[in-house]
Amino acid sequence: TFIDTLSQSLVPELTEEQLCAAGLTAVEKANAAVYQRSQQEESCRGMGTTLVAAVCKKNKALFLNVGDSRAYLINESGIRVVTRDHSWVQDMLEKQVNTVGDQEMLYEVIHESNIDTCLDRMMEIAMDRGAPDNVTMVLLKYEKEAEA
């Protein structure tokens, strides 16, 4: 639902404001679909929306997040959280109880050239530290376009 809704709005001439509005609309529709299903199916009671998305255009990125999810920016300057987790995980971070620490993530990204191996290693660290089994990680590599 999120991808379908957002994809219908993505056109090259979108302004930043329009892109933000399209992203929020897509999040709202996805959340409504999850909520509706949680109300209709007994096995889905209490289910909630978890989402992290990045829409990249040239040298800018729009990050959207809902639920127990985070996005990080990792570059030559280090690592920085660019979203706020909306769950007990954020409370753990604020209390310095990390599943995978920032420095560990930075180390894995810098020292592992294979993205899948890097993600596997970070997942292993998170699971070893008691993360729930519904952890998802995505690593997006941004490369500058060659100048003509």
CSV table of C-alpha atoms in Angstrom, one decimal:
chain,number,residue,atom,x,y,z
A,1,THR,CA,0.0,0.0,0.0
A,2,PHE,CA,2.8,2.5,0.9
A,3,ILE,CA,4.9,1.8,-2.2
A,4,ASP,CA,1.8,1.8,-4.5
A,5,THR,CA,0.5,5.1,-3.1
A,6,LEU,CA,3.9,6.8,-3.2
A,7,SER,CA,4.8,5.5,-6.6
A,8,GLN,CA,1.7,7.0,-8.1
A,9,SER,CA,2.8,10.4,-6.9
A,10,LEU,CA,6.5,10.3,-7.9
A,11,VAL,CA,7.1,12.5,-10.9
A,12,PRO,CA,10.4,14.4,-11.6
A,13,GLU,CA,8.9,17.8,-11.2
A,14,LEU,CA,7.8,17.4,-7.6
A,15,THR,CA,8.8,20.1,-5.2
A,16,GLU,CA,10.2,19.1,-1.8
A,17,GLU,CA,6.9,20.2,-0.1
A,18,GLN,CA,4.9,18.0,-2.6
A,19,LEU,CA,7.3,15.1,-2.0
A,20,CYS,CA,6.8,15.4,1.8
A,21,ALA,CA,3.0,15.6,1.4
A,22,ALA,CA,3.0,12.5,-0.9
A,23,GLY,CA,5.2,10.6,1.6
A,24,LEU,CA,2.9,11.5,4.5
A,25,THR,CA,-0.2,10.5,2.4
A,26,ALA,CA,1.4,7.1,1.6
A,27,VAL,CA,2.2,6.5,5.3
A,28,GLU,CA,-1.3,7.4,6.4
A,29,LYS,CA,-2.8,5.0,3.9
A,30,ALA,CA,-0.5,2.2,4.9
A,31,ASN,CA,-1.2,2.8,8.6
A,32,ALA,CA,-5.0,2.8,7.9
A,33,ALA,CA,-4.7,-0.5,6.0
A,34,VAL,CA,-2.8,-2.1,8.9
A,35,TYR,CA,-5.2,-0.7,11.5
A,36,GLN,CA,-8.2,-1.9,9.5
A,37,ARG,CA,-6.8,-5.4,9.2
A,38,SER,CA,-6.0,-5.5,13.0
A,39,GLN,CA,-9.6,-4.7,13.6
A,40,GLN,CA,-11.0,-7.3,11.2
A,41,GLU,CA,-8.8,-10.3,12.0
A,42,GLU,CA,-8.4,-11.7,15.5
A,43,SER,CA,-4.9,-13.0,14.8
A,44,CYS,CA,-3.8,-9.4,13.9
A,45,ARG,CA,-5.1,-7.7,17.1
A,46,GLY,CA,-2.6,-5.2,18.4
A,47,MET,CA,-0.7,-5.2,15.1
A,48,GLY,CA,0.9,-1.8,14.3
A,49,THR,CA,2.7,-0.1,11.4
A,50,THR,CA,6.5,-0.2,11.2
A,51,LEU,CA,8.1,1.6,8.3
A,52,VAL,CA,11.4,3.3,7.2
A,53,ALA,CA,11.6,4.7,3.8
A,54,ALA,CA,14.0,7.0,1.9
A,55,VAL,CA,13.1,8.7,-1.3
A,56,CYS,CA,16.3,10.0,-2.9
A,57,LYS,CA,16.5,12.7,-5.5
A,58,LYS,CA,19.9,13.9,-6.7
A,59,ASN,CA,21.8,14.9,-3.5
A,60,LYS,CA,18.8,14.9,-1.1
A,61,ALA,CA,16.8,12.3,0.7
A,62,LEU,CA,13.4,12.3,2.3
A,63,PHE,CA,13.2,9.9,5.3
A,64,LEU,CA,9.9,8.6,6.6
A,65,ASN,CA,9.6,6.4,9.6
A,66,VAL,CA,6.8,5.0,11.8
A,67,GLY,CA,7.0,2.6,14.7
A,68,ASP,CA,10.1,0.8,16.0
A,69,SER,CA,12.4,1.8,13.2
A,70,ARG,CA,15.3,4.1,12.5
A,71,ALA,CA,17.3,5.4,9.7
A,72,TYR,CA,21.0,6.4,9.9
A,73,LEU,CA,23.3,8.5,7.8
A,74,ILE,CA,26.7,7.0,7.6
A,75,ASN,CA,29.4,8.9,5.7
A,76,GLU,CA,33.0,10.1,6.1
A,77,SER,CA,32.0,12.2,9.0
A,78,GLY,CA,30.7,9.3,11.0
A,79,ILE,CA,27.2,8.0,11.9
A,80,ARG,CA,24.1,9.9,12.7
A,81,VAL,CA,20.5,8.9,13.5
A,82,VAL,CA,18.2,10.8,11.1
A,83,THR,CA,14.8,9.6,12.4
A,84,ARG,CA,13.3,8.9,15.9
A,85,ASP,CA,12.1,5.5,16.8
A,86,HIS,CA,8.5,5.5,18.1
A,87,SER,CA,8.8,2.6,20.6
A,88,TRP,CA,10.5,1.0,23.6
A,89,VAL,CA,13.6,0.6,21.4
A,90,GLN,CA,14.0,4.4,21.5
A,91,ASP,CA,13.7,4.3,25.3
A,92,MET,CA,16.5,1.7,25.3
A,93,LEU,CA,18.7,3.9,23.1
A,94,GLU,CA,18.1,6.9,25.4
A,95,LYS,CA,19.1,4.8,28.4
A,96,GLN,CA,22.3,3.7,26.5
A,97,VAL,CA,21.0,0.1,26.1
A,98,ASN,CA,21.7,-0.6,22.5
A,99,THR,CA,21.1,-3.7,20.4
A,100,VAL,CA,23.7,-2.6,17.9
A,101,GLY,CA,25.7,0.5,18.9
A,102,ASP,CA,26.4,3.4,16.5
A,103,GLN,CA,30.1,2.7,16.6
A,104,GLU,CA,29.5,-1.0,15.8
A,105,MET,CA,27.4,-0.1,12.8
A,106,LEU,CA,30.0,2.4,11.6
A,107,TYR,CA,32.7,-0.3,12.0
A,108,GLU,CA,30.7,-2.9,10.1
A,109,VAL,CA,29.8,-0.5,7.2
A,110,ILE,CA,33.3,0.8,6.8
A,111,HIS,CA,35.1,-2.5,7.1
A,112,GLU,CA,32.8,-4.8,5.1
A,113,SER,CA,32.7,-4.2,1.4
A,114,ASN,CA,29.9,-6.7,0.8
A,115,ILE,CA,26.5,-5.1,1.9
A,116,ASP,CA,24.8,-8.5,2.5
A,117,THR,CA,27.6,-9.6,4.8
A,118,CYS,CA,27.5,-6.3,6.6
A,119,LEU,CA,23.8,-6.6,7.2
A,120,ASP,CA,24.1,-10.2,8.3
A,121,ARG,CA,26.7,-9.2,10.9
A,122,MET,CA,24.7,-6.4,12.2
A,123,MET,CA,21.6,-8.6,12.4
A,124,GLU,CA,23.7,-11.2,14.3
A,125,ILE,CA,24.8,-8.6,16.8
A,126,ALA,CA,21.2,-7.4,17.3
A,127,MET,CA,19.8,-10.9,17.8
A,128,ASP,CA,22.7,-11.9,20.2
A,129,ARG,CA,21.7,-8.9,22.3
A,130,GLY,CA,18.1,-9.8,22.6
A,131,ALA,CA,16.4,-8.0,19.8
A,132,PRO,CA,13.0,-9.4,18.9
A,133,ASP,CA,12.8,-11.7,15.8
A,134,ASN,CA,11.1,-9.1,13.6
A,135,VAL,CA,14.2,-7.0,13.0
A,136,THR,CA,14.7,-5.7,9.5
A,137,MET,CA,17.8,-3.9,8.3
A,138,VAL,CA,18.3,-2.2,4.9
A,139,LEU,CA,21.6,-0.6,3.8
A,140,LEU,CA,21.3,2.0,1.0
A,141,LYS,CA,24.5,3.0,-0.7
A,142,TYR,CA,24.5,6.5,-2.3
A,143,GLU,CA,27.0,7.1,-5.1
A,144,LYS,CA,27.4,10.5,-6.8
A,145,GLU,CA,26.7,10.6,-10.4
A,146,ALA,CA,29.7,11.0,-12.7
A,147,GLU,CA,29.9,14.6,-14.0
A,148,ALA,CA,29.6,14.9,-17.8
